[in-house]
PDB file of C-alpha atoms in Angstrom:
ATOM      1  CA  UNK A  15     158.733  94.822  28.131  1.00  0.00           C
ATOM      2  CA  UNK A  16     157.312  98.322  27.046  1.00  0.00           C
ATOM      3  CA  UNK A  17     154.775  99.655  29.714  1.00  0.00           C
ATOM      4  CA  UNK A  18     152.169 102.487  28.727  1.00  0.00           C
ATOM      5  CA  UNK A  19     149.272 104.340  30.396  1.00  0.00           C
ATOM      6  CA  UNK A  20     146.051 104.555  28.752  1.00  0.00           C
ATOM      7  CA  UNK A  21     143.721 106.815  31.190  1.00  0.00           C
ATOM      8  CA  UNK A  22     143.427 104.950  33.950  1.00  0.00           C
ATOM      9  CA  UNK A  23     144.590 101.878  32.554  1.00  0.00           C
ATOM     10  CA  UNK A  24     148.126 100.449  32.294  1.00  0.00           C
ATOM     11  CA  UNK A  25     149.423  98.655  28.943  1.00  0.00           C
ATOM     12  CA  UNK A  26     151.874  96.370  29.245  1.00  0.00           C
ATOM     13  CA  UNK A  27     153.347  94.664  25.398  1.00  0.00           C
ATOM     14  CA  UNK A  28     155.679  91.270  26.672  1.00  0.00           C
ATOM     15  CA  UNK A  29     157.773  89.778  24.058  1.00  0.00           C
ATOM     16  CA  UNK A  30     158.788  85.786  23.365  1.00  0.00           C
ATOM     17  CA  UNK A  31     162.021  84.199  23.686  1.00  0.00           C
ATOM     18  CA  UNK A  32     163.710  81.790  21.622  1.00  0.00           C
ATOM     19  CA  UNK A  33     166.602  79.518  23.308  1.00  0.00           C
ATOM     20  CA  UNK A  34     169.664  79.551  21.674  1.00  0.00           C
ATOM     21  CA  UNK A  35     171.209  77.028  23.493  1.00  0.00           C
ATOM     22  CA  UNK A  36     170.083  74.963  26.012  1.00  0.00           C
ATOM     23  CA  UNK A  37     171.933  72.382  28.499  1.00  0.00           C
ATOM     24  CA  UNK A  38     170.648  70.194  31.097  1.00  0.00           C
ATOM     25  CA  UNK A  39     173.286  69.831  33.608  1.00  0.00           C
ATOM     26  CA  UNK A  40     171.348  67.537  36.341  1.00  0.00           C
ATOM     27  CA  UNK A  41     167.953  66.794  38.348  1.00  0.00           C
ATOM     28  CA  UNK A  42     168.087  68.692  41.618  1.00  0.00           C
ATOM     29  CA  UNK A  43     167.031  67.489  44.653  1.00  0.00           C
ATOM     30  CA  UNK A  44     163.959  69.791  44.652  1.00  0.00           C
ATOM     31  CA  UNK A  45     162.829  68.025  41.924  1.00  0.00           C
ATOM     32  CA  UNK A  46     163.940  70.669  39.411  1.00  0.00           C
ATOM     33  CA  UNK A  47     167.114  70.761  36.697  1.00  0.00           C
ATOM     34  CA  UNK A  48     170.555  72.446  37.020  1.00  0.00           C
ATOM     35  CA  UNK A  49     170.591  73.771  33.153  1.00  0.00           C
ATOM     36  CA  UNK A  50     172.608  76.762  31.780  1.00  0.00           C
ATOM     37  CA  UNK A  51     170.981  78.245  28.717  1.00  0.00           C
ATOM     38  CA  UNK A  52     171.496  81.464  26.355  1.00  0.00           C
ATOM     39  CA  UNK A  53     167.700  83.233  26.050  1.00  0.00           C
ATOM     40  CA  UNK A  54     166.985  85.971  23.417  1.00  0.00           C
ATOM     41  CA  UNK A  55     164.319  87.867  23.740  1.00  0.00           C
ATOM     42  CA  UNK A  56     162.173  88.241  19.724  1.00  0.00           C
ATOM     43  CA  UNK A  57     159.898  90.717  18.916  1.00  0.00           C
ATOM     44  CA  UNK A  58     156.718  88.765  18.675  1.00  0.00           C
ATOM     45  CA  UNK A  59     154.380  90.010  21.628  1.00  0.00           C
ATOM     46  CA  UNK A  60     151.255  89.266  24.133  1.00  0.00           C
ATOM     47  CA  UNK A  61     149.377  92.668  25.110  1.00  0.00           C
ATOM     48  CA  UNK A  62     147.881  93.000  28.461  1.00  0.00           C
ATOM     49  CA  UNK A  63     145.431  95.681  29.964  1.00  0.00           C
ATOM     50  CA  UNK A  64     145.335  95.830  33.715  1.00  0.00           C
ATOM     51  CA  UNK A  65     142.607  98.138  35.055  1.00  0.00           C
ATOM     52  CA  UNK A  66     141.516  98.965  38.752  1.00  0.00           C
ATOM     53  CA  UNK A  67     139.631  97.203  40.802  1.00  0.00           C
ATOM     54  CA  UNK A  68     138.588  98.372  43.995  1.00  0.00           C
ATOM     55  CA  UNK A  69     137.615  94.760  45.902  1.00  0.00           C
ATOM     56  CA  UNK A  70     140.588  92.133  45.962  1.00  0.00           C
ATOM     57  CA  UNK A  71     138.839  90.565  43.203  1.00  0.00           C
ATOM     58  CA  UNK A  72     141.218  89.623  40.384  1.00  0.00           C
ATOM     59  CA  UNK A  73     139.291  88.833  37.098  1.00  0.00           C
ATOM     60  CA  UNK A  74     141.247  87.534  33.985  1.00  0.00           C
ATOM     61  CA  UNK A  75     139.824  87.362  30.517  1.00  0.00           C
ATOM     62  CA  UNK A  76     141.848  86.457  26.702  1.00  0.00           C
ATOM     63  CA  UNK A  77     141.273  86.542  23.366  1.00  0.00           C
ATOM     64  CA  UNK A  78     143.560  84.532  21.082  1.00  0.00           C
ATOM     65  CA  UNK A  79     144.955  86.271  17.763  1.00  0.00           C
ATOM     66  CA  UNK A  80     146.343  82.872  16.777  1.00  0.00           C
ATOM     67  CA  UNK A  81     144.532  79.572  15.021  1.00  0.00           C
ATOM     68  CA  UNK A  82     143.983  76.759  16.924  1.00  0.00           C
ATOM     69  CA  UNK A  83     145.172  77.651  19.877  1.00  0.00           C
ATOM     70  CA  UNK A  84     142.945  75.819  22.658  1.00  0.00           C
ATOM     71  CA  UNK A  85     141.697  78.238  25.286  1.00  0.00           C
ATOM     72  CA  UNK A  86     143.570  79.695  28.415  1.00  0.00           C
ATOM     73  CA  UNK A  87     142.495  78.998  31.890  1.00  0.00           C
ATOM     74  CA  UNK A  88     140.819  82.278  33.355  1.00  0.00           C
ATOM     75  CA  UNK A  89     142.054  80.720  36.992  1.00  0.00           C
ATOM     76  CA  UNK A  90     145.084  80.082  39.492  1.00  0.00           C
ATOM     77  CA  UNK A  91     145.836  77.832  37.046  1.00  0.00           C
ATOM     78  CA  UNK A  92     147.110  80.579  34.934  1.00  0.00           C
ATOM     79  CA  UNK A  93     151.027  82.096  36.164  1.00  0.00           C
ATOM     80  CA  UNK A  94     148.593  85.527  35.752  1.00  0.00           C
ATOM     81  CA  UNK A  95     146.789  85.041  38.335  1.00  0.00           C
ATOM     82  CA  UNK A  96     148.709  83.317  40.261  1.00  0.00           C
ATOM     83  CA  UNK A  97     151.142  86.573  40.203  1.00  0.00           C
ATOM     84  CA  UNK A  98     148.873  89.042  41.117  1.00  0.00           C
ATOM     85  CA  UNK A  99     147.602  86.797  44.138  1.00  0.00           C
ATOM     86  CA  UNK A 100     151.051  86.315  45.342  1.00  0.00           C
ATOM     87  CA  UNK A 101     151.494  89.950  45.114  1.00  0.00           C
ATOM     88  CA  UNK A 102     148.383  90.047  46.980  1.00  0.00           C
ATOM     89  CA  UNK A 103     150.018  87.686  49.800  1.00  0.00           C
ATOM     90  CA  UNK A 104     153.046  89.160  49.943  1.00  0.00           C
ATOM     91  CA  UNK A 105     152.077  92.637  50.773  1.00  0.00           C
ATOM     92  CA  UNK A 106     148.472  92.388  52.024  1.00  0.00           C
ATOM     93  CA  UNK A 107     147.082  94.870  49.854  1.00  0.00           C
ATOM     94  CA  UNK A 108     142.824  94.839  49.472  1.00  0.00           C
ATOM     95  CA  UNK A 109     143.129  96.087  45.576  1.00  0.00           C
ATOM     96  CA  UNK A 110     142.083  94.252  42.831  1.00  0.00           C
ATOM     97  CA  UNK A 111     142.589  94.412  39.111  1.00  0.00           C
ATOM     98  CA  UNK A 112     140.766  93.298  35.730  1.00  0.00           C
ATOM     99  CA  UNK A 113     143.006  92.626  33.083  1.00  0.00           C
ATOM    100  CA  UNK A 114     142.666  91.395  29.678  1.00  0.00           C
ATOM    101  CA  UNK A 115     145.387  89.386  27.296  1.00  0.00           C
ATOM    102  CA  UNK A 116     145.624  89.689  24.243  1.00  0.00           C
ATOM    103  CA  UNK A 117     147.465  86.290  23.274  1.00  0.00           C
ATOM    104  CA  UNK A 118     150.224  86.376  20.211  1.00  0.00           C
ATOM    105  CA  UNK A 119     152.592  84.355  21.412  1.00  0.00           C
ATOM    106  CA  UNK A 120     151.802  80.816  21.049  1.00  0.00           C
ATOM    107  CA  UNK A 121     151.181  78.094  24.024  1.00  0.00           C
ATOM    108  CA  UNK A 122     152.701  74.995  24.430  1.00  0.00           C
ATOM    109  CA  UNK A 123     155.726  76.264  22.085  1.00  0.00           C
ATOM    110  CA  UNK A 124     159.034  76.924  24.146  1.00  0.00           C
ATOM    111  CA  UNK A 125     158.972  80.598  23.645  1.00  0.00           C
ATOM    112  CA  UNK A 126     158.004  82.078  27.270  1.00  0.00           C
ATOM    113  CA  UNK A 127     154.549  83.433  26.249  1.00  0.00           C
ATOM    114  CA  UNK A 128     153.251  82.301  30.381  1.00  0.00           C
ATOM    115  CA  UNK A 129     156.384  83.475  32.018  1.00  0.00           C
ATOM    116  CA  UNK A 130     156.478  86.313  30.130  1.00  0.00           C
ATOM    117  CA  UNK A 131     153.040  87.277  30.962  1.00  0.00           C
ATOM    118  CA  UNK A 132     153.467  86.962  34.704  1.00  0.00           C
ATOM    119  CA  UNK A 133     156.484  88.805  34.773  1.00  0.00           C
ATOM    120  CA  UNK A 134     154.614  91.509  33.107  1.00  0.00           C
ATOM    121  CA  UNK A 135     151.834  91.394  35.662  1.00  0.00           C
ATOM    122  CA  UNK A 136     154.158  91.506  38.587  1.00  0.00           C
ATOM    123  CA  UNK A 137     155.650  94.618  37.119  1.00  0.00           C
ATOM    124  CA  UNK A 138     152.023  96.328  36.274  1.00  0.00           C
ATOM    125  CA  UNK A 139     150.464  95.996  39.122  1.00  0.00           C
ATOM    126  CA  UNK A 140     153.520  96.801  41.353  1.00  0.00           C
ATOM    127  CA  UNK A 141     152.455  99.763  39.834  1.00  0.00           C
ATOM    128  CA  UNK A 142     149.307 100.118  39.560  1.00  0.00           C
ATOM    129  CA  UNK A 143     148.741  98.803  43.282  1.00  0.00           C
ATOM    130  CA  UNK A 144     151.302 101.413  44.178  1.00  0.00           C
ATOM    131  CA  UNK A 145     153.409  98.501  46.414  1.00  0.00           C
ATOM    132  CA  UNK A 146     157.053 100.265  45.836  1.00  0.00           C
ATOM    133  CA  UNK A 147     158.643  96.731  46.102  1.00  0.00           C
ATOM    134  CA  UNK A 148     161.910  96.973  44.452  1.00  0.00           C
ATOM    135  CA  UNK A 149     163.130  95.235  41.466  1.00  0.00           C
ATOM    136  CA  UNK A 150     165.289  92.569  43.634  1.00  0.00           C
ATOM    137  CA  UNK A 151     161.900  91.808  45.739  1.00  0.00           C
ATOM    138  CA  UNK A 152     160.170  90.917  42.569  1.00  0.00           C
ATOM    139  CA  UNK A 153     162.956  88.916  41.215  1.00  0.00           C
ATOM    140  CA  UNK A 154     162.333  86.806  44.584  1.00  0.00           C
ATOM    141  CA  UNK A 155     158.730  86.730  43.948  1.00  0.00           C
ATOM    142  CA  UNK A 156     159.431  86.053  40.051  1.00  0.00           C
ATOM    143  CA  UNK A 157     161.747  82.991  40.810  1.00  0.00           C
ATOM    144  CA  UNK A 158     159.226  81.681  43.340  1.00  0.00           C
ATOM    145  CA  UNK A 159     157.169  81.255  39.951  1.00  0.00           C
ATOM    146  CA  UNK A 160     158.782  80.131  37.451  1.00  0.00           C
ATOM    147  CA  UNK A 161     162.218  79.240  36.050  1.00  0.00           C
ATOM    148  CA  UNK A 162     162.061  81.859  33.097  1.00  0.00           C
ATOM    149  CA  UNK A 163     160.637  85.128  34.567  1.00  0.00           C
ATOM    150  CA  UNK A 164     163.925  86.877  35.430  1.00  0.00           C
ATOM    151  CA  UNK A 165     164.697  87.321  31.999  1.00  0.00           C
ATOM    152  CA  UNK A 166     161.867  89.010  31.099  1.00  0.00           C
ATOM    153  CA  UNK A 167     161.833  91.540  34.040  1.00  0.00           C
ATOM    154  CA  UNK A 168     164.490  93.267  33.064  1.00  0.00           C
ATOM    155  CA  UNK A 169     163.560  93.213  29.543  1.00  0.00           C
ATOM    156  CA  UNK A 170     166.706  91.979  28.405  1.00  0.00           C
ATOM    157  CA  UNK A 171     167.424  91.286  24.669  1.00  0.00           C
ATOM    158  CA  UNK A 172     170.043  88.220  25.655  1.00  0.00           C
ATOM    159  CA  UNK A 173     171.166  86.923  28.549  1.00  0.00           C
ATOM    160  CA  UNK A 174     172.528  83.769  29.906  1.00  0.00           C
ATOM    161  CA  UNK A 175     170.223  81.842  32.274  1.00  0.00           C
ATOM    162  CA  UNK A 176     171.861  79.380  35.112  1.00  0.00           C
ATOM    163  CA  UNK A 177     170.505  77.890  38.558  1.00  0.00           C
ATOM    164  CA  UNK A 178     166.866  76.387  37.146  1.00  0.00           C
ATOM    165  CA  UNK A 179     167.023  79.507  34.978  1.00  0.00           C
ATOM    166  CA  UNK A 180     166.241  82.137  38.037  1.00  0.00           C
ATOM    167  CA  UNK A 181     169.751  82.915  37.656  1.00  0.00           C
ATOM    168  CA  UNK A 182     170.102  86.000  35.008  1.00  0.00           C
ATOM    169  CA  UNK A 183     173.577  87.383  33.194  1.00  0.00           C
ATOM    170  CA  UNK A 184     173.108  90.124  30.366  1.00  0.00           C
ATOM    171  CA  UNK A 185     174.817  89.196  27.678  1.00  0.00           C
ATOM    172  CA  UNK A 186     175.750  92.196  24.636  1.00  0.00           C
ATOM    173  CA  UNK A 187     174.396  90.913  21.516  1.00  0.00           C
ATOM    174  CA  UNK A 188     176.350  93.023  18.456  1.00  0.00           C
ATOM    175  CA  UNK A 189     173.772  92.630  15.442  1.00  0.00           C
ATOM    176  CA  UNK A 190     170.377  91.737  15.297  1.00  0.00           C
ATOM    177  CA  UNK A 191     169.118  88.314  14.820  1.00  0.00           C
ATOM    178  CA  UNK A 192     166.373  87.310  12.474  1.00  0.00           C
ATOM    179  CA  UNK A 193     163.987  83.760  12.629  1.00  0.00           C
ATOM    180  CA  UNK A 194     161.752  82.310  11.185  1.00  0.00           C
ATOM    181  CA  UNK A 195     159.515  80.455  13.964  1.00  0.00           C
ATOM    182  CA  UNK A 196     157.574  77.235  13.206  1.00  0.00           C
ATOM    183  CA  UNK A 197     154.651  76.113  15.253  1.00  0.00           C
ATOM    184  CA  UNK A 198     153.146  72.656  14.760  1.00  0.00           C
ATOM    185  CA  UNK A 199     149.423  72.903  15.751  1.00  0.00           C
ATOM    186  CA  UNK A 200     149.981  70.309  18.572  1.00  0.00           C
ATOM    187  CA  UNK A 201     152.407  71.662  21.823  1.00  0.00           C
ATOM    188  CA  UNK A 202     154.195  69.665  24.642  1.00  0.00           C
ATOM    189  CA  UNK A 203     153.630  70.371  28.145  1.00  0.00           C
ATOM    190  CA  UNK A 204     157.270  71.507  29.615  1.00  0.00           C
ATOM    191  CA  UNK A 205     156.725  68.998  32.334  1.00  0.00           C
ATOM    192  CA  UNK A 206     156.219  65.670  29.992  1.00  0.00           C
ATOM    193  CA  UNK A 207     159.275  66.874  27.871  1.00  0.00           C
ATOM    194  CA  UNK A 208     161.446  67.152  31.767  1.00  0.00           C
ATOM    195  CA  UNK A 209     160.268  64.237  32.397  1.00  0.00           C
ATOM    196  CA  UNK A 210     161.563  62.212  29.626  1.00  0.00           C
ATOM    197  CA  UNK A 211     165.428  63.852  29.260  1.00  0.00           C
ATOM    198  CA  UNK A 212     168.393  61.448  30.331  1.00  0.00           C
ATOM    199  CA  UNK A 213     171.590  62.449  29.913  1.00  0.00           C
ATOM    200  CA  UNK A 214     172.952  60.394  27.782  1.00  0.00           C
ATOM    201  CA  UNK A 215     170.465  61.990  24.834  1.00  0.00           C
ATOM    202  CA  UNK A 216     172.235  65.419  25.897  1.00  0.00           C
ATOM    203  CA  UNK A 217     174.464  66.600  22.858  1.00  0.00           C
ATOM    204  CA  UNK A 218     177.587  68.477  23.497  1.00  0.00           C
ATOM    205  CA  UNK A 219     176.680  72.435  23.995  1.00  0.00           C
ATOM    206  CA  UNK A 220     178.922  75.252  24.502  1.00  0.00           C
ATOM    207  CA  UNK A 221     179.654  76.879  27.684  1.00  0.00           C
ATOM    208  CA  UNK A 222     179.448  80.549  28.956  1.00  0.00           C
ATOM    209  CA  UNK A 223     182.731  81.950  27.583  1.00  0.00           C
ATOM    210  CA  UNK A 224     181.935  80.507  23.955  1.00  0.00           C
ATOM    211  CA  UNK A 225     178.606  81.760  23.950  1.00  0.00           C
ATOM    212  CA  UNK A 226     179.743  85.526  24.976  1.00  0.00           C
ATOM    213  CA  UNK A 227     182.862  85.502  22.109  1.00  0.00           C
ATOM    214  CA  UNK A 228     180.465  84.124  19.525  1.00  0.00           C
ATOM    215  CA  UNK A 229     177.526  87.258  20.470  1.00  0.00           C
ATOM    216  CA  UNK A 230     179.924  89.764  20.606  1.00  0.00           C
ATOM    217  CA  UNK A 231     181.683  88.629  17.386  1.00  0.00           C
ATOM    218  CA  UNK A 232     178.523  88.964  15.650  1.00  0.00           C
ATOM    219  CA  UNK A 233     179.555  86.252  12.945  1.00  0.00           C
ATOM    220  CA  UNK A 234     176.451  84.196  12.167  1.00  0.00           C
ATOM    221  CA  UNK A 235     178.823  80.686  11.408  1.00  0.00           C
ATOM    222  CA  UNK A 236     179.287  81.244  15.324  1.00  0.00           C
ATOM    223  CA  UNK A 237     176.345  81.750  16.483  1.00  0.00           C
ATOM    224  CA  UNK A 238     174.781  79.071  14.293  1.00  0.00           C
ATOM    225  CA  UNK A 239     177.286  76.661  16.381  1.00  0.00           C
ATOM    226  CA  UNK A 240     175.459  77.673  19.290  1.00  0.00           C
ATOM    227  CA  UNK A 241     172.198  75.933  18.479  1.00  0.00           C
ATOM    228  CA  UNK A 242     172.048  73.063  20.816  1.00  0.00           C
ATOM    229  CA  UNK A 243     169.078  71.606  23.282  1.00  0.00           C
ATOM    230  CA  UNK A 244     169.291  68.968  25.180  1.00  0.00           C
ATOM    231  CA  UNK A 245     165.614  68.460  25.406  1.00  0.00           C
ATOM    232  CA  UNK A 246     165.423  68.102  22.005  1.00  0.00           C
ATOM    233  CA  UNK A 247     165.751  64.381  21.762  1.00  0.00           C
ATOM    234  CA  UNK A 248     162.911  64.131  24.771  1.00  0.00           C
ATOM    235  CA  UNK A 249     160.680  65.963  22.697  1.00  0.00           C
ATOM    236  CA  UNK A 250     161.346  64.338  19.339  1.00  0.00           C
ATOM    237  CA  UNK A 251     160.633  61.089  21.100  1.00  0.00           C
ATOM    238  CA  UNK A 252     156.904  62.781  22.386  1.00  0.00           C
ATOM    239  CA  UNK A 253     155.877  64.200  19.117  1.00  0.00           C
ATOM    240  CA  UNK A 254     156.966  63.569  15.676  1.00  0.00           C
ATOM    241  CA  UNK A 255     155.785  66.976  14.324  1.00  0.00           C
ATOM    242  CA  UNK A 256     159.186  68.194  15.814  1.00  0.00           C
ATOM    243  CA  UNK A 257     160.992  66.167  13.560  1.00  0.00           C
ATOM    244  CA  UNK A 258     159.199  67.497  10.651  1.00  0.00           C
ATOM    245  CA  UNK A 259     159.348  71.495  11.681  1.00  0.00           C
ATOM    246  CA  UNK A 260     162.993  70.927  11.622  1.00  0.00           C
ATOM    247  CA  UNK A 261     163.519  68.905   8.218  1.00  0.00           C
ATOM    248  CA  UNK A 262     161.356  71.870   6.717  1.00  0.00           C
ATOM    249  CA  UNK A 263     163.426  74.337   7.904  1.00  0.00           C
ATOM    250  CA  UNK A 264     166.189  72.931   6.761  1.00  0.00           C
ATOM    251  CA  UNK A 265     164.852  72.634   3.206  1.00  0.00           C
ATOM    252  CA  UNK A 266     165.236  76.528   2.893  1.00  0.00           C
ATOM    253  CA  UNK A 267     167.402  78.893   2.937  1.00  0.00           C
ATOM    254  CA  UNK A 268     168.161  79.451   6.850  1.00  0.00           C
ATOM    255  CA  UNK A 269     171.789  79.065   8.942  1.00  0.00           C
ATOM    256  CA  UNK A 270     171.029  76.464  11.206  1.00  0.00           C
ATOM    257  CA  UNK A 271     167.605  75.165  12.808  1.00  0.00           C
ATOM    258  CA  UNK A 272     167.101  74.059  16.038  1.00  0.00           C
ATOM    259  CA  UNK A 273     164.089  74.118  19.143  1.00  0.00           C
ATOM    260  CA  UNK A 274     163.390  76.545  21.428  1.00  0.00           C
ATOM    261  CA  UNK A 275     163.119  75.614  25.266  1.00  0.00           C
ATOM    262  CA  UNK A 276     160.777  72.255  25.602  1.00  0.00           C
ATOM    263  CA  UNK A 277     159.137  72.826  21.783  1.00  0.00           C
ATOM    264  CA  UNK A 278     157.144  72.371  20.261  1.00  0.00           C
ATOM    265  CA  UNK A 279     157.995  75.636  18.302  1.00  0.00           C
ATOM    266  CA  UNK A 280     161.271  75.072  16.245  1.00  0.00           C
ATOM    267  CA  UNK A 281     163.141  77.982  14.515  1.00  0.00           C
ATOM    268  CA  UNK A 282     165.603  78.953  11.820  1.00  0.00           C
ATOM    269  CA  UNK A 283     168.111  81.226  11.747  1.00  0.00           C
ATOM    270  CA  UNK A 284     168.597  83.602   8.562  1.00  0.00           C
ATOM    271  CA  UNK A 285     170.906  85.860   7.177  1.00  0.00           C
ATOM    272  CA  UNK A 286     168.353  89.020   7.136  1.00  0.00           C
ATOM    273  CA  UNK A 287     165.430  90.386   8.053  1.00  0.00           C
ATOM    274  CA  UNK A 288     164.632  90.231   4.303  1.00  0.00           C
ATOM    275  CA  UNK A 289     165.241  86.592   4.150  1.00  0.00           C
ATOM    276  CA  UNK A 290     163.616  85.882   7.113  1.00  0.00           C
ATOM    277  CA  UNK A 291     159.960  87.199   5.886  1.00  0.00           C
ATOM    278  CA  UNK A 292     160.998  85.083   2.659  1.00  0.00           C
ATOM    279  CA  UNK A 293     161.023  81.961   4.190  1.00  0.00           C
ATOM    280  CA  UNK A 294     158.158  82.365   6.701  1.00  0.00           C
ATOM    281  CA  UNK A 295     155.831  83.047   3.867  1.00  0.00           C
ATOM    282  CA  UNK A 296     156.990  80.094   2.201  1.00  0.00           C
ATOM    283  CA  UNK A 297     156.340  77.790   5.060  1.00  0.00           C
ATOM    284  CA  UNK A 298     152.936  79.541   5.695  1.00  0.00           C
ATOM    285  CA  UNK A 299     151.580  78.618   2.053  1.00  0.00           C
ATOM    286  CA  UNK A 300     152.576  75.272   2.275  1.00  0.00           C
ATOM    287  CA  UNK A 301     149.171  74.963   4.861  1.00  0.00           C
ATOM    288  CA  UNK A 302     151.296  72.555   7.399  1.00  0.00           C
ATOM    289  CA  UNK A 303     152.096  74.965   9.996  1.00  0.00           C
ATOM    290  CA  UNK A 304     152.135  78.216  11.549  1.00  0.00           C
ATOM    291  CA  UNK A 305     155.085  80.288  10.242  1.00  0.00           C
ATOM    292  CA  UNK A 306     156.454  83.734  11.636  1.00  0.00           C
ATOM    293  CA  UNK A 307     159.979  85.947  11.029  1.00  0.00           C
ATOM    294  CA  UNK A 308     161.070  87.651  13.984  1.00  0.00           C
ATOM    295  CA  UNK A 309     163.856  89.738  14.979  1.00  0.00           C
ATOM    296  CA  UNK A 310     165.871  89.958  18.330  1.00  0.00           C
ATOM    297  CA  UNK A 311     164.779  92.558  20.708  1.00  0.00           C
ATOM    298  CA  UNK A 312     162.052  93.739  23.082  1.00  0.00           C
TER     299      UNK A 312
END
């Protein structure tokens, strides 16, 4: 998360995450899932403006910089507002803000674009409301939203992710990683895709100590044994189109392939940055898909 003031407004950039591995231990009784799962944080980014705004009014407006993407909700249906309004509960305050997102990472996909968002208003306008809570209080208030917001307030480039995902260990990542991401034009709600795992379409995954030795190694054969998801055969079973992002990765020259969080968005993992771009623009002439390379980081 990288945080800049412009004048009187603050900037806030918010990048995607790709699972590496994902495993789905259990429904809880709160209706949620037990799941362990290793998060990586790539450098493919939302922008967000947050200005001022004297009343408790908060006004959200978006503009898409991808195709087809349908538009956002402007409401408390969107994890932006509902932030900044539980921010508002939580500590009473009267201000208000306008912000404005600028929308690169894609919806629907896997990759964290809502939770990362939120997170990144919860930090912005702890500031800009000048609230002081500390960075445990808005882990409480982050986990209170969503499963996946931890990781992205600490901007951390890899981290393990346990509980229903509130649950946040660092994790040293020794080289950079470079993807290519592939985006069908139709997404799957995160909900539908839940709602569909059993366990017995789970595949084997590896646990915590595996998944530390193989990041710290560095060796890309180990890594690319870390690509498992066990809502991957939930989502195939909802839309096709994941089937076919994954045979096309696999046509080219990538390490492994595999889906990030509840798809749709599948990626590939290559051997450079260099390779990487390669393959994206490959994908992206073929006209069937959206096609990006990303690297590892924040």
């Amino acid at each position: 998360m990288r945080t800049r003031r412009d004048n009187s407004s603050l900037i806030v950039q918010v990048p995607a995450k790709i699972n590496l591995s994902l495993r789905i231990l259990g429904r809880r009784d709160d209706g949620f899932h037990d799941l362990e799962t290793l998060m990586v944080s790539v450098r493919m980014y939302d922008s967000i403006r947050f200005d001022l705004q004297e009343s408790p009014l908060v006004q959200l407006t978006s503009t898409s910089l991808l195709p087809n993407e349908k538009p956002l909700p402007n409401d408390d249906r969107n994890l932006i507002i509902q932030a900044a309004q539980l921010l508002q509960r939580t500590t009473e305050t009267r201000s208000g803000a306008i912000i404005h997102l600028n929308k690169r990472i894609p919806s629907e996909a896997g990759m964290g674009g809502g939770s990362s968002d939120a997170a990144a208003t919860l930090v912005a306008l702890n500031q800009l409301w000048e609230l002081n809570l500390s960075q445990e209080k808005l882990h409480q208030l982050a986990a209170s939203l969503g499963s996946d917001l931890n990781f992205f307030l600490d901007s951390n480039v890899a981290a393990i992710c346990t509980g229903r995902g509130e649950i946040v260990t660092p994790v040293r990542v020794k080289r950079p990683l470079h993807f290519v991401i592939v985006k069908p034009q139709s997404g799957l709600s995160t909900a539908d895709v839940f709602k569909h795992w059993t366990a017995h379409s789970s595949p084997e995954t590896p646990h915590h100590d595996e998944i530390v030795q193989a990041l710290e190694s560095g060796g890309l054969s180990q890594i690319s044994w870390l690509v498992t998801n066990s809502l991957q055969g939930s989502a195939r079973n909802l839309s096709r189109e994941i089937e076919k992002s994954l045979e096309l990765l696999d046509q080219h020259d990538i390490v492994v392939s595999g889906m990030t969080g509840s798809g749709s968005a599948c990626f590939g993992l290559c051997r450079s940055r260099k390779s990487a771009n390669r393959v994206a623009r490959k994908i992206q002439s073929l006209g069937v898909m959206e096609s990006w390379a990303v690297t590892s980081g924040v």
